[in-house]
Amino acid sequence: MNTEILLIEIGALIGYLIVTWLVSVKLRDVSIIDIAWGPGFGVVALVHFVTGEVHWRAWLVFGLTIIWGGRLAFHIWSRHRGKPEDSRYRKWREEGGQNWWWTSFFRVFLLQGVLLWVIARPLAVSMQTAPEFWTLWDTIGIVIWTIGFIIEMTADGQLAKYLKLQQRESFLRTGLWKYSRHPNYFGEALLWWGFGAFGVAAGYDWILISPVMITLLLRFFSGVPLLERSMRTKPGYNEYSQRTNAFIPWIPKKVSQ
């Protein structure tokens, strides 16, 4: 990838983050970074789509990125609509005091922008490298991406229906949630392995660092651990956690009473 395209990509992403940050300052709601996460990858993909050689893999990866990012943004927006700022960011706002309006750009938006840029590397290399033919890795990529997308979309839909119930159990135990405590995160990690496969198809084996990174983030840092903290306070958590895998869907374990 040449330096000019790299600078355009970084500039477009920073511009997107600045606009999103300014909106958050106006709304006094940093939570919108979660909504902006998926479309941020769309910004990266768009840069490489318009600056690179148009070929079938570029169309494919661009389309899959827009589908995934758009759906994720709409899902998070629909859940956040009409609600106050997420408790995680409210705590940081209180700690930041009067300086939070500008420090939030560095602590939240720029930090997530760096993560987004690193994770998006499979999109960049697969769209900039013109393929000679369809490869086995392309087949692996589309299959894994599709499975991951279906799992994430289905799990999000099941959770949305569950949250609308006025009377519900402490934990969702039906559908995909019977086999994993966080199947939506597993689906997202899986589809990024699909994107990684497209990068390998383009000749960049090292690009698998991207799905490794987002899998580790979701499983051990930003995803599962944050939700598990609040889940531990609910009745029945010990039995639920012993019975149901945290991340990878699997047959529920038998728990002795």
mmCIF file of N, CA and C in Angstrom, residues 154-224:
data_model
loop_
_atom_site.group_PDB
_atom_site.id
_atom_site.type_symbol
_atom_site.label_atom_id
_atom_site.label_comp_id
_atom_site.label_asym_id
_atom_site.label_seq_id
_atom_site.Cartn_x
_atom_site.Cartn_y
_atom_site.Cartn_z
ATOM 1 N N THR A 154 -28.587 -13.066 14.658
ATOM 2 C CA THR A 154 -29.605 -13.873 15.346
ATOM 3 C C THR A 154 -29.551 -13.653 16.853
ATOM 4 N N ALA A 155 -28.344 -13.666 17.408
ATOM 5 C CA ALA A 155 -28.191 -13.472 18.856
ATOM 6 C C ALA A 155 -28.672 -12.088 19.282
ATOM 7 N N ASP A 156 -28.354 -11.067 18.499
ATOM 8 C CA ASP A 156 -28.817 -9.709 18.814
ATOM 9 C C ASP A 156 -30.344 -9.634 18.769
ATOM 10 N N GLY A 157 -30.937 -10.289 17.783
ATOM 11 C CA GLY A 157 -32.393 -10.290 17.673
ATOM 12 C C GLY A 157 -33.054 -10.991 18.840
ATOM 13 N N GLN A 158 -32.503 -12.126 19.252
ATOM 14 C CA GLN A 158 -33.051 -12.860 20.388
ATOM 15 C C GLN A 158 -32.920 -12.056 21.669
ATOM 16 N N LEU A 159 -31.799 -11.367 21.833
ATOM 17 C CA LEU A 159 -31.605 -10.549 23.028
ATOM 18 C C LEU A 159 -32.558 -9.364 23.039
ATOM 19 N N ALA A 160 -32.785 -8.751 21.888
ATOM 20 C CA ALA A 160 -33.696 -7.607 21.810
ATOM 21 C C ALA A 160 -35.115 -8.009 22.222
ATOM 22 N N LYS A 161 -35.573 -9.161 21.770
ATOM 23 C CA LYS A 161 -36.906 -9.648 22.144
ATOM 24 C C LYS A 161 -36.980 -9.938 23.641
ATOM 25 N N TYR A 162 -35.916 -10.512 24.171
ATOM 26 C CA TYR A 162 -35.863 -10.836 25.599
ATOM 27 C C TYR A 162 -35.943 -9.570 26.456
ATOM 28 N N LEU A 163 -35.233 -8.527 26.057
ATOM 29 C CA LEU A 163 -35.198 -7.292 26.841
ATOM 30 C C LEU A 163 -36.531 -6.547 26.824
ATOM 31 N N LYS A 164 -37.378 -6.849 25.830
ATOM 32 C CA LYS A 164 -38.686 -6.202 25.760
ATOM 33 C C LYS A 164 -39.711 -6.857 26.679
ATOM 34 N N LEU A 165 -39.402 -8.046 27.202
ATOM 35 C CA LEU A 165 -40.326 -8.736 28.101
ATOM 36 C C LEU A 165 -40.393 -8.019 29.439
ATOM 37 N N GLN A 166 -41.577 -7.776 29.914
ATOM 38 C CA GLN A 166 -41.728 -7.101 31.203
ATOM 39 C C GLN A 166 -41.373 -8.037 32.350
ATOM 40 N N GLN A 167 -41.672 -9.304 32.180
ATOM 41 C CA GLN A 167 -41.291 -10.302 33.179
ATOM 42 C C GLN A 167 -40.324 -11.282 32.519
ATOM 43 N N ARG A 168 -39.102 -11.283 33.011
ATOM 44 C CA ARG A 168 -38.102 -12.164 32.425
ATOM 45 C C ARG A 168 -37.181 -12.700 33.506
ATOM 46 N N GLU A 169 -36.540 -13.817 33.173
ATOM 47 C CA GLU A 169 -35.593 -14.422 34.097
ATOM 48 C C GLU A 169 -34.318 -13.572 34.143
ATOM 49 N N SER A 170 -33.452 -13.909 35.081
ATOM 50 C CA SER A 170 -32.219 -13.135 35.238
ATOM 51 C C SER A 170 -31.341 -13.221 33.995
ATOM 52 N N PHE A 171 -31.392 -14.371 33.304
ATOM 53 C CA PHE A 171 -30.533 -14.582 32.150
ATOM 54 C C PHE A 171 -31.318 -15.203 31.001
ATOM 55 N N LEU A 172 -30.964 -14.812 29.798
ATOM 56 C CA LEU A 172 -31.551 -15.393 28.597
ATOM 57 C C LEU A 172 -30.922 -16.765 28.374
ATOM 58 N N ARG A 173 -31.754 -17.809 28.337
ATOM 59 C CA ARG A 173 -31.246 -19.180 28.240
ATOM 60 C C ARG A 173 -31.825 -19.937 27.056
ATOM 61 N N THR A 174 -32.385 -19.239 26.108
ATOM 62 C CA THR A 174 -32.981 -19.902 24.952
ATOM 63 C C THR A 174 -32.246 -19.470 23.684
ATOM 64 N N GLY A 175 -32.529 -20.187 22.597
ATOM 65 C CA GLY A 175 -31.885 -19.874 21.332
ATOM 66 C C GLY A 175 -30.379 -20.067 21.424
ATOM 67 N N LEU A 176 -29.636 -19.200 20.793
ATOM 68 C CA LEU A 176 -28.174 -19.283 20.832
ATOM 69 C C LEU A 176 -27.632 -19.034 22.227
ATOM 70 N N TRP A 177 -28.420 -18.330 23.036
ATOM 71 C CA TRP A 177 -27.974 -17.987 24.390
ATOM 72 C C TRP A 177 -28.023 -19.193 25.330
ATOM 73 N N LYS A 178 -28.557 -20.276 24.860
ATOM 74 C CA LYS A 178 -28.523 -21.523 25.627
ATOM 75 C C LYS A 178 -27.125 -22.135 25.584
ATOM 76 N N TYR A 179 -26.387 -21.805 24.545
ATOM 77 C CA TYR A 179 -25.087 -22.439 24.311
ATOM 78 C C TYR A 179 -23.898 -21.510 24.585
ATOM 79 N N SER A 180 -24.160 -20.242 24.753
ATOM 80 C CA SER A 180 -23.091 -19.276 25.039
ATOM 81 C C SER A 180 -23.683 -18.093 25.793
ATOM 82 N N ARG A 181 -22.921 -17.561 26.743
ATOM 83 C CA ARG A 181 -23.393 -16.391 27.475
ATOM 84 C C ARG A 181 -23.247 -15.115 26.644
ATOM 85 N N HIS A 182 -22.441 -15.182 25.584
ATOM 86 C CA HIS A 182 -22.227 -14.021 24.723
ATOM 87 C C HIS A 182 -22.090 -14.455 23.255
ATOM 88 N N PRO A 183 -23.118 -15.058 22.687
ATOM 89 C CA PRO A 183 -23.006 -15.541 21.305
ATOM 90 C C PRO A 183 -22.863 -14.425 20.284
ATOM 91 N N ASN A 184 -23.381 -13.226 20.598
ATOM 92 C CA ASN A 184 -23.229 -12.102 19.666
ATOM 93 C C ASN A 184 -21.760 -11.702 19.509
ATOM 94 N N TYR A 185 -21.026 -11.691 20.611
ATOM 95 C CA TYR A 185 -19.595 -11.380 20.536
ATOM 96 C C TYR A 185 -18.838 -12.485 19.794
ATOM 97 N N PHE A 186 -19.234 -13.717 20.014
ATOM 98 C CA PHE A 186 -18.587 -14.819 19.294
ATOM 99 C C PHE A 186 -18.813 -14.674 17.794
ATOM 100 N N GLY A 187 -20.042 -14.317 17.408
ATOM 101 C CA GLY A 187 -20.348 -14.131 15.998
ATOM 102 C C GLY A 187 -19.525 -13.025 15.381
ATOM 103 N N GLU A 188 -19.363 -11.927 16.111
ATOM 104 C CA GLU A 188 -18.570 -10.819 15.583
ATOM 105 C C GLU A 188 -17.111 -11.216 15.405
ATOM 106 N N ALA A 189 -16.552 -11.905 16.404
ATOM 107 C CA ALA A 189 -15.169 -12.363 16.282
ATOM 108 C C ALA A 189 -15.025 -13.304 15.085
ATOM 109 N N LEU A 190 -15.992 -14.189 14.907
ATOM 110 C CA LEU A 190 -15.917 -15.164 13.822
ATOM 111 C C LEU A 190 -15.929 -14.491 12.458
ATOM 112 N N LEU A 191 -16.781 -13.508 12.269
ATOM 113 C CA LEU A 191 -16.834 -12.860 10.948
ATOM 114 C C LEU A 191 -15.538 -12.113 10.637
ATOM 115 N N TRP A 192 -14.832 -11.662 11.685
ATOM 116 C CA TRP A 192 -13.543 -11.017 11.431
ATOM 117 C C TRP A 192 -12.483 -12.030 11.015
ATOM 118 N N TRP A 193 -12.638 -13.275 11.423
ATOM 119 C CA TRP A 193 -11.762 -14.313 10.885
ATOM 120 C C TRP A 193 -12.050 -14.513 9.398
ATOM 121 N N GLY A 194 -13.302 -14.280 9.008
ATOM 122 C CA GLY A 194 -13.638 -14.316 7.589
ATOM 123 C C GLY A 194 -12.947 -13.202 6.827
ATOM 124 N N PHE A 195 -12.985 -11.977 7.373
ATOM 125 C CA PHE A 195 -12.265 -10.863 6.747
ATOM 126 C C PHE A 195 -10.763 -11.174 6.683
ATOM 127 N N GLY A 196 -10.237 -11.786 7.752
ATOM 128 C CA GLY A 196 -8.824 -12.143 7.767
ATOM 129 C C GLY A 196 -8.470 -13.113 6.655
ATOM 130 N N ALA A 197 -9.389 -14.033 6.366
ATOM 131 C CA ALA A 197 -9.146 -15.004 5.294
ATOM 132 C C ALA A 197 -9.022 -14.316 3.940
ATOM 133 N N PHE A 198 -9.786 -13.250 3.726
ATOM 134 C CA PHE A 198 -9.651 -12.486 2.474
ATOM 135 C C PHE A 198 -8.262 -11.848 2.385
ATOM 136 N N GLY A 199 -7.746 -11.394 3.533
ATOM 137 C CA GLY A 199 -6.403 -10.831 3.549
ATOM 138 C C GLY A 199 -5.353 -11.868 3.212
ATOM 139 N N VAL A 200 -5.528 -13.089 3.730
ATOM 140 C CA VAL A 200 -4.610 -14.182 3.399
ATOM 141 C C VAL A 200 -4.703 -14.515 1.914
ATOM 142 N N ALA A 201 -5.917 -14.493 1.375
ATOM 143 C CA ALA A 201 -6.111 -14.743 -0.056
ATOM 144 C C ALA A 201 -5.362 -13.723 -0.901
ATOM 145 N N ALA A 202 -5.213 -12.500 -0.364
ATOM 146 C CA ALA A 202 -4.499 -11.448 -1.081
ATOM 147 C C ALA A 202 -2.988 -11.574 -0.930
ATOM 148 N N GLY A 203 -2.539 -12.560 -0.117
ATOM 149 C CA GLY A 203 -1.109 -12.812 0.024
ATOM 150 C C GLY A 203 -0.481 -12.269 1.282
ATOM 151 N N TYR A 204 -1.308 -11.923 2.283
ATOM 152 C CA TYR A 204 -0.786 -11.335 3.522
ATOM 153 C C TYR A 204 -1.156 -12.212 4.714
ATOM 154 N N ASP A 205 -0.319 -13.227 4.985
ATOM 155 C CA ASP A 205 -0.602 -14.135 6.094
ATOM 156 C C ASP A 205 -0.582 -13.424 7.441
ATOM 157 N N TRP A 206 0.279 -12.397 7.587
ATOM 158 C CA TRP A 206 0.401 -11.695 8.861
ATOM 159 C C TRP A 206 -0.874 -10.971 9.251
ATOM 160 N N ILE A 207 -1.783 -10.804 8.286
ATOM 161 C CA ILE A 207 -3.002 -10.041 8.531
ATOM 162 C C ILE A 207 -3.914 -10.716 9.550
ATOM 163 N N LEU A 208 -3.663 -11.991 9.836
ATOM 164 C CA LEU A 208 -4.492 -12.697 10.819
ATOM 165 C C LEU A 208 -4.321 -12.128 12.228
ATOM 166 N N ILE A 209 -3.362 -11.214 12.393
ATOM 167 C CA ILE A 209 -3.242 -10.528 13.684
ATOM 168 C C ILE A 209 -4.506 -9.740 13.989
ATOM 169 N N SER A 210 -5.231 -9.310 12.932
ATOM 170 C CA SER A 210 -6.469 -8.544 13.128
ATOM 171 C C SER A 210 -7.555 -9.366 13.817
ATOM 172 N N PRO A 211 -7.953 -10.542 13.271
ATOM 173 C CA PRO A 211 -8.968 -11.319 13.985
ATOM 174 C C PRO A 211 -8.499 -11.823 15.341
ATOM 175 N N VAL A 212 -7.196 -12.098 15.479
ATOM 176 C CA VAL A 212 -6.673 -12.494 16.783
ATOM 177 C C VAL A 212 -6.892 -11.370 17.785
ATOM 178 N N MET A 213 -6.611 -10.145 17.354
ATOM 179 C CA MET A 213 -6.730 -8.984 18.225
ATOM 180 C C MET A 213 -8.166 -8.746 18.660
ATOM 181 N N ILE A 214 -9.109 -8.761 17.708
ATOM 182 C CA ILE A 214 -10.496 -8.465 18.090
ATOM 183 C C ILE A 214 -11.095 -9.607 18.899
ATOM 184 N N THR A 215 -10.651 -10.841 18.645
ATOM 185 C CA THR A 215 -11.127 -11.969 19.456
ATOM 186 C C THR A 215 -10.676 -11.811 20.897
ATOM 187 N N LEU A 216 -9.412 -11.449 21.092
ATOM 188 C CA LEU A 216 -8.892 -11.242 22.447
ATOM 189 C C LEU A 216 -9.573 -10.058 23.128
ATOM 190 N N LEU A 217 -9.815 -8.986 22.363
ATOM 191 C CA LEU A 217 -10.495 -7.819 22.937
ATOM 192 C C LEU A 217 -11.892 -8.180 23.425
ATOM 193 N N LEU A 218 -12.652 -8.870 22.580
ATOM 194 C CA LEU A 218 -14.025 -9.212 22.937
ATOM 195 C C LEU A 218 -14.082 -10.211 24.091
ATOM 196 N N ARG A 219 -13.167 -11.171 24.088
ATOM 197 C CA ARG A 219 -13.220 -12.235 25.088
ATOM 198 C C ARG A 219 -12.631 -11.827 26.436
ATOM 199 N N PHE A 220 -11.567 -11.028 26.425
ATOM 200 C CA PHE A 220 -10.842 -10.807 27.667
ATOM 201 C C PHE A 220 -10.759 -9.348 28.126
ATOM 202 N N PHE A 221 -11.222 -8.384 27.308
ATOM 203 C CA PHE A 221 -11.045 -6.991 27.697
ATOM 204 C C PHE A 221 -12.343 -6.178 27.601
ATOM 205 N N SER A 222 -12.763 -5.832 26.393
ATOM 206 C CA SER A 222 -13.848 -4.856 26.240
ATOM 207 C C SER A 222 -15.239 -5.459 26.192
ATOM 208 N N GLY A 223 -15.364 -6.706 25.820
ATOM 209 C CA GLY A 223 -16.686 -7.291 25.608
ATOM 210 C C GLY A 223 -17.193 -8.101 26.777
ATOM 211 N N VAL A 224 -16.817 -9.359 26.812
ATOM 212 C CA VAL A 224 -17.310 -10.299 27.819
ATOM 213 C C VAL A 224 -17.047 -9.831 29.249
#
